[in-house]
Amino acid sequence: MQPQTDAADRLAADGKTPMFAVVDGRFAGVIGVADTLKDGSVAAIAALQKRGIDVVMMTGDNRATAAAIARQVGITRVVAEVMPEHKAAEVKRLQGEGRVVGMVGDGINDAPALAQADVGSAIGTGTDVAIESSDITLISGALSGVVTAVDLSRATMRNIRQNLVFAWMYNAMGIPIAAGVLYPALGLMLSPMIAAAAMALSSLSVVANANRLRAFTPSTVPEVTNIPASDPVVEVGLDDEQGTQNTMSNNSAQVTDPVCAMSIDPASAADSAEHEDNTYYFCSIHCAQTFRADPARYATSLAP
């Protein structure tokens, strides 16, 4: 069995998942299965890291295969051998480290994790369940869309802070004068006409500054040809014993979240909602809000 094991190890080191083939109960060979990297993945990951974002790869592949893929794209932290039902728990674990977690996924198994994350981004070419569970949908399917979303959100927050400064400056100067602070010393009072003009100018400044976002253009994500050599830190996902601490008890009746289709324990549900005399339970607040926005749509797809 040693040659077969060595062959499997070599395939895993190359980023392929080894599969043993058996014919009539006898070993027939080792098959290597691998997903191809998305175009632009390396450049997108490098761009996110350049913006100060820690990129973590979460996968169900074994640790050797995961480490090999991580080296190809420049990721230094990997969570491998994650069971589909434990992905949301892994996101929660990262949040427990005090991090704001953004999750990118495209499959049915990613839906609970997308809902659990602070910001979920679904690949537009993925499943409908993943798209419904996410906050952002990348229509093109390219990971460079994540970089654009980060840049746009930062530009929006910067614009909001600038608008607050504009509003504060006008009020900080105008309110004391209108209250008569300068009248005892200089005999100055703020004319109602000037006050009205200042108020209009304040609103105009805020609106004009906000309109600058209409000119926002995504920055080009440069191609990356040289990936720094690194040995990624590989963590193993929750095992069965740990998983029972984070997933629902098998001893209690399980129900299905009507939005993301995740099996949950009603006693541990994040939220619940009543609709047509039926109670629905949800794995996250995001799923609950999605359900309440259009209960008829999701209630008809799932019998409680």
C-alpha positions as CSV (number, residue, x, y, z in Angstrom):
1,M,0.0,0.0,0.0
2,Q,3.0,2.3,0.4
3,P,3.4,3.1,-3.3
4,Q,-0.3,4.0,-3.5
5,T,0.1,6.2,-0.4
6,D,3.2,7.9,-1.9
7,A,1.3,8.6,-5.1
8,A,-1.6,10.1,-3.2
9,D,0.8,12.3,-1.2
10,R,2.4,13.5,-4.4
11,L,-1.0,14.4,-5.9
12,A,-2.0,16.3,-2.7
13,A,1.3,18.2,-2.7
14,D,0.5,19.3,-6.3
15,G,-2.9,20.7,-5.1
16,K,-5.0,17.7,-6.3
17,T,-7.4,15.7,-4.2
18,P,-6.4,12.0,-4.4
19,M,-9.1,9.4,-5.0
20,F,-8.5,5.7,-4.8
21,A,-10.1,3.6,-7.6
22,V,-11.1,0.0,-6.8
23,V,-12.4,-2.6,-9.3
24,D,-13.9,-5.9,-8.0
25,G,-12.6,-5.2,-4.6
26,R,-9.0,-4.7,-5.8
27,F,-7.0,-1.5,-5.9
28,A,-6.8,-0.2,-9.5
29,G,-5.1,3.2,-9.2
30,V,-5.1,6.7,-7.8
31,I,-6.9,9.5,-9.5
32,G,-6.1,13.2,-8.9
33,V,-9.0,15.7,-9.0
34,A,-8.4,19.4,-8.9
35,D,-10.3,22.6,-9.4
36,T,-8.7,25.1,-11.7
37,L,-7.9,28.5,-10.2
38,K,-10.3,31.3,-11.3
39,D,-8.7,33.8,-13.6
40,G,-7.5,36.8,-11.6
41,S,-7.6,35.0,-8.2
42,V,-4.0,35.6,-7.5
43,A,-4.2,39.3,-8.4
44,A,-7.4,39.8,-6.3
45,I,-5.9,38.1,-3.2
46,A,-2.7,40.2,-3.6
47,A,-4.9,43.4,-3.9
48,L,-6.9,42.5,-0.8
49,Q,-3.8,41.9,1.2
50,K,-2.3,45.2,0.0
51,R,-5.4,46.9,1.5
52,G,-4.7,45.4,4.9
53,I,-7.2,42.5,4.7
54,D,-6.2,39.1,6.0
55,V,-7.3,36.4,3.5
56,V,-8.2,33.0,4.9
57,M,-9.0,30.0,2.7
58,M,-11.6,27.6,4.1
59,T,-12.0,24.3,2.3
60,G,-13.1,20.8,2.7
61,D,-10.0,19.4,1.0
62,N,-7.3,17.7,3.1
63,R,-4.6,19.8,4.6
64,A,-1.9,18.9,2.0
65,T,-4.0,19.8,-1.0
66,A,-5.2,23.0,0.7
67,A,-1.6,24.1,1.5
68,A,-0.6,23.5,-2.1
69,I,-3.4,25.7,-3.4
70,A,-2.6,28.3,-0.8
71,R,1.0,28.5,-2.0
72,Q,-0.2,29.0,-5.6
73,V,-2.3,32.1,-4.7
74,G,-0.3,33.6,-1.9
75,I,-2.6,32.8,1.1
76,T,-0.8,32.3,4.4
77,R,-3.7,31.0,6.6
78,V,-5.8,28.0,5.7
79,V,-8.6,26.2,7.4
80,A,-8.8,22.7,5.9
81,E,-10.9,19.6,6.1
82,V,-14.0,21.6,7.0
83,M,-17.2,19.7,6.9
84,P,-20.0,21.6,5.0
85,E,-22.2,21.8,8.2
86,H,-19.2,23.3,10.1
87,K,-18.5,26.3,7.8
88,A,-20.7,28.7,9.7
89,A,-19.1,27.6,12.9
90,E,-15.7,28.3,11.5
91,V,-16.8,31.8,10.5
92,K,-18.2,32.3,14.0
93,R,-14.8,31.2,15.4
94,L,-13.0,33.8,13.4
95,Q,-15.5,36.4,14.7
96,G,-14.7,35.2,18.2
97,E,-11.1,36.3,17.5
98,G,-12.4,39.9,17.3
99,R,-12.4,40.0,13.5
100,V,-14.9,41.5,11.1
101,V,-15.4,38.6,8.7
102,G,-16.3,38.8,5.0
103,M,-17.2,35.5,3.4
104,V,-17.0,34.8,-0.3
105,G,-18.7,31.6,-1.6
106,D,-20.9,30.2,-4.3
107,G,-22.3,26.8,-3.2
108,I,-25.3,25.5,-1.3
109,N,-22.9,24.5,1.6
110,D,-21.6,28.1,1.8
111,A,-25.0,29.6,2.4
112,P,-25.0,29.3,6.3
113,A,-21.5,30.7,6.4
114,L,-22.4,33.6,4.1
115,A,-25.4,34.4,6.4
116,Q,-23.2,34.2,9.5
117,A,-20.5,36.5,8.2
118,D,-20.5,40.2,8.9
119,V,-20.6,40.7,5.1
120,G,-21.4,37.8,2.7
121,S,-20.4,38.0,-0.9
122,A,-21.9,35.4,-3.3
123,I,-20.4,34.6,-6.7
124,G,-23.0,35.5,-9.3
125,T,-22.5,32.3,-11.2
126,G,-23.1,30.2,-8.0
127,T,-26.3,28.8,-6.6
128,D,-29.5,30.7,-5.8
129,V,-29.4,29.8,-2.2
130,A,-25.9,31.3,-1.8
131,I,-27.0,34.5,-3.5
132,E,-30.1,34.8,-1.3
133,S,-28.0,34.3,1.9
134,S,-25.4,36.9,1.0
135,D,-25.3,40.7,1.3
136,I,-23.4,41.3,-2.0
137,T,-23.6,39.4,-5.3
138,L,-20.6,39.6,-7.6
139,I,-22.5,39.5,-11.0
140,S,-19.4,38.8,-13.1
141,G,-18.2,36.0,-10.9
142,A,-14.6,37.5,-10.9
143,L,-12.9,37.9,-7.5
144,S,-11.8,41.3,-8.5
145,G,-15.4,42.3,-7.7
146,V,-14.5,41.8,-4.0
147,V,-11.7,44.4,-4.4
148,T,-14.1,46.8,-6.0
149,A,-16.7,46.3,-3.3
150,V,-14.0,47.1,-0.6
151,D,-12.8,50.2,-2.4
152,L,-16.4,51.5,-3.0
153,S,-17.4,50.9,0.6
154,R,-14.3,52.7,1.9
155,A,-14.9,55.6,-0.5
156,T,-18.6,55.7,0.8
157,M,-17.6,55.8,4.4
158,R,-14.9,58.4,3.7
159,N,-17.6,60.5,2.0
160,I,-20.0,60.2,4.9
161,R,-17.3,61.4,7.3
162,Q,-16.5,64.4,5.1
163,N,-20.3,65.2,5.0
164,L,-20.4,65.1,8.8
165,V,-17.5,67.5,9.0
166,F,-19.2,69.9,6.6
167,A,-22.4,69.8,8.6
168,W,-20.6,70.2,11.9
169,M,-18.6,73.2,10.7
170,Y,-21.7,75.1,9.6
171,N,-23.5,74.4,12.8
172,A,-20.5,75.1,15.0
173,M,-20.1,78.5,13.5
174,G,-23.8,79.4,12.9
175,I,-25.5,78.3,16.1
176,P,-23.4,80.3,18.6
177,I,-23.7,83.5,16.5
178,A,-27.5,83.0,16.1
179,A,-27.6,82.5,19.9
180,G,-26.0,86.0,20.4
181,V,-22.6,85.0,21.6
182,L,-21.0,87.9,19.7
183,Y,-23.7,90.5,20.5
184,P,-22.4,91.7,23.9
185,A,-18.9,92.3,22.5
186,L,-19.4,93.2,18.8
187,G,-23.1,93.8,18.6
188,L,-23.4,91.1,15.9
189,M,-26.5,89.0,15.4
190,L,-27.1,86.5,12.6
191,S,-29.6,87.7,10.2
192,P,-32.4,85.2,9.4
193,M,-31.6,85.7,5.7
194,I,-27.9,84.8,6.2
195,A,-28.9,81.8,8.4
196,A,-31.2,80.5,5.7
197,A,-28.5,80.9,3.1
198,A,-26.0,79.2,5.3
199,M,-28.4,76.3,5.9
200,A,-29.0,75.9,2.1
201,L,-25.2,76.1,1.5
202,S,-24.7,73.4,4.1
203,S,-27.1,71.1,2.4
204,L,-25.7,71.9,-1.0
205,S,-22.2,71.1,0.2
206,V,-23.2,67.7,1.5
207,V,-25.2,66.8,-1.6
208,A,-22.4,68.0,-3.9
209,N,-19.8,66.0,-2.0
210,A,-22.0,62.9,-2.0
211,N,-22.4,63.2,-5.8
212,R,-18.7,62.8,-6.2
213,L,-19.3,59.0,-5.7
214,R,-21.0,59.0,-9.1
215,A,-17.6,59.5,-10.6
216,F,-16.2,56.5,-8.7
217,T,-14.3,54.1,-11.0
218,P,-12.9,50.8,-9.9
219,S,-9.1,50.7,-9.7
220,T,-7.5,48.2,-12.0
221,V,-6.3,45.1,-10.2
222,P,-2.7,44.6,-11.5
223,E,-1.6,41.1,-12.6
224,V,0.7,39.4,-10.2
225,T,3.5,37.3,-11.6
226,N,5.7,36.8,-8.6
227,I,4.1,35.3,-5.5
228,P,6.2,35.4,-2.4
229,A,7.3,32.0,-1.3
230,S,5.5,31.1,1.9
231,D,4.6,28.1,4.0
232,P,0.9,28.6,4.9
233,V,-0.4,27.9,8.4
234,V,-2.9,25.1,8.0
235,E,-5.6,24.7,10.7
236,V,-7.9,21.7,10.7
237,G,-11.6,22.3,10.8
238,L,-13.8,21.2,13.7
239,D,-13.9,17.4,14.2
240,D,-17.0,15.5,15.1
241,E,-16.5,16.0,18.8
242,Q,-15.9,19.7,18.5
243,G,-18.7,20.0,15.9
244,T,-21.3,18.8,18.4
245,Q,-20.4,21.8,20.5
246,N,-21.1,24.2,17.7
247,T,-23.9,22.5,15.8
248,M,-27.3,21.4,16.8
249,S,-27.9,18.4,19.1
250,N,-28.9,15.2,17.3
251,N,-31.2,14.4,20.3
252,S,-33.6,17.1,19.5
253,A,-35.9,17.6,16.6
254,Q,-34.3,19.3,13.6
255,V,-35.9,21.9,11.5
256,T,-34.8,23.6,8.2
257,D,-34.1,27.2,7.8
258,P,-36.5,28.2,4.9
259,V,-34.0,30.7,3.5
260,C,-30.7,28.9,3.4
261,A,-32.0,25.3,3.9
262,M,-29.6,24.7,6.9
263,S,-30.8,22.1,9.5
264,I,-31.0,23.7,12.9
265,D,-32.2,23.0,16.4
266,P,-35.2,25.2,17.3
267,A,-33.7,25.7,20.8
268,S,-30.5,27.1,19.3
269,A,-32.0,29.1,16.4
270,A,-30.9,32.7,16.1
271,D,-34.5,33.9,15.4
272,S,-38.0,32.7,14.6
273,A,-41.0,34.1,12.8
274,E,-44.7,33.3,12.6
275,H,-46.5,33.0,9.2
276,E,-49.9,31.6,8.6
277,D,-50.1,29.8,12.0
278,N,-46.7,28.2,11.4
279,T,-43.4,28.9,13.2
280,Y,-40.2,29.1,11.1
281,Y,-36.7,29.1,12.6
282,F,-33.5,30.7,11.3
283,C,-29.8,30.1,11.6
284,S,-29.0,33.8,11.5
285,I,-30.6,37.2,11.8
286,H,-29.9,37.8,8.1
287,C,-32.0,34.8,7.1
288,A,-34.8,36.0,9.4
289,Q,-34.8,39.4,7.9
290,T,-34.9,37.9,4.4
291,F,-37.8,35.8,5.3
292,R,-39.8,38.6,6.8
293,A,-39.3,40.7,3.6
294,D,-41.2,38.1,1.6
295,P,-42.6,35.3,3.8
296,A,-44.9,33.8,1.2
297,R,-42.0,33.1,-1.1
298,Y,-40.0,31.0,1.4
299,A,-42.9,29.5,3.3
300,T,-44.2,27.8,0.2
301,S,-40.9,26.2,-0.5
302,L,-40.7,24.5,2.9
303,A,-43.3,22.7,5.0
304,P,-42.6,23.4,8.7
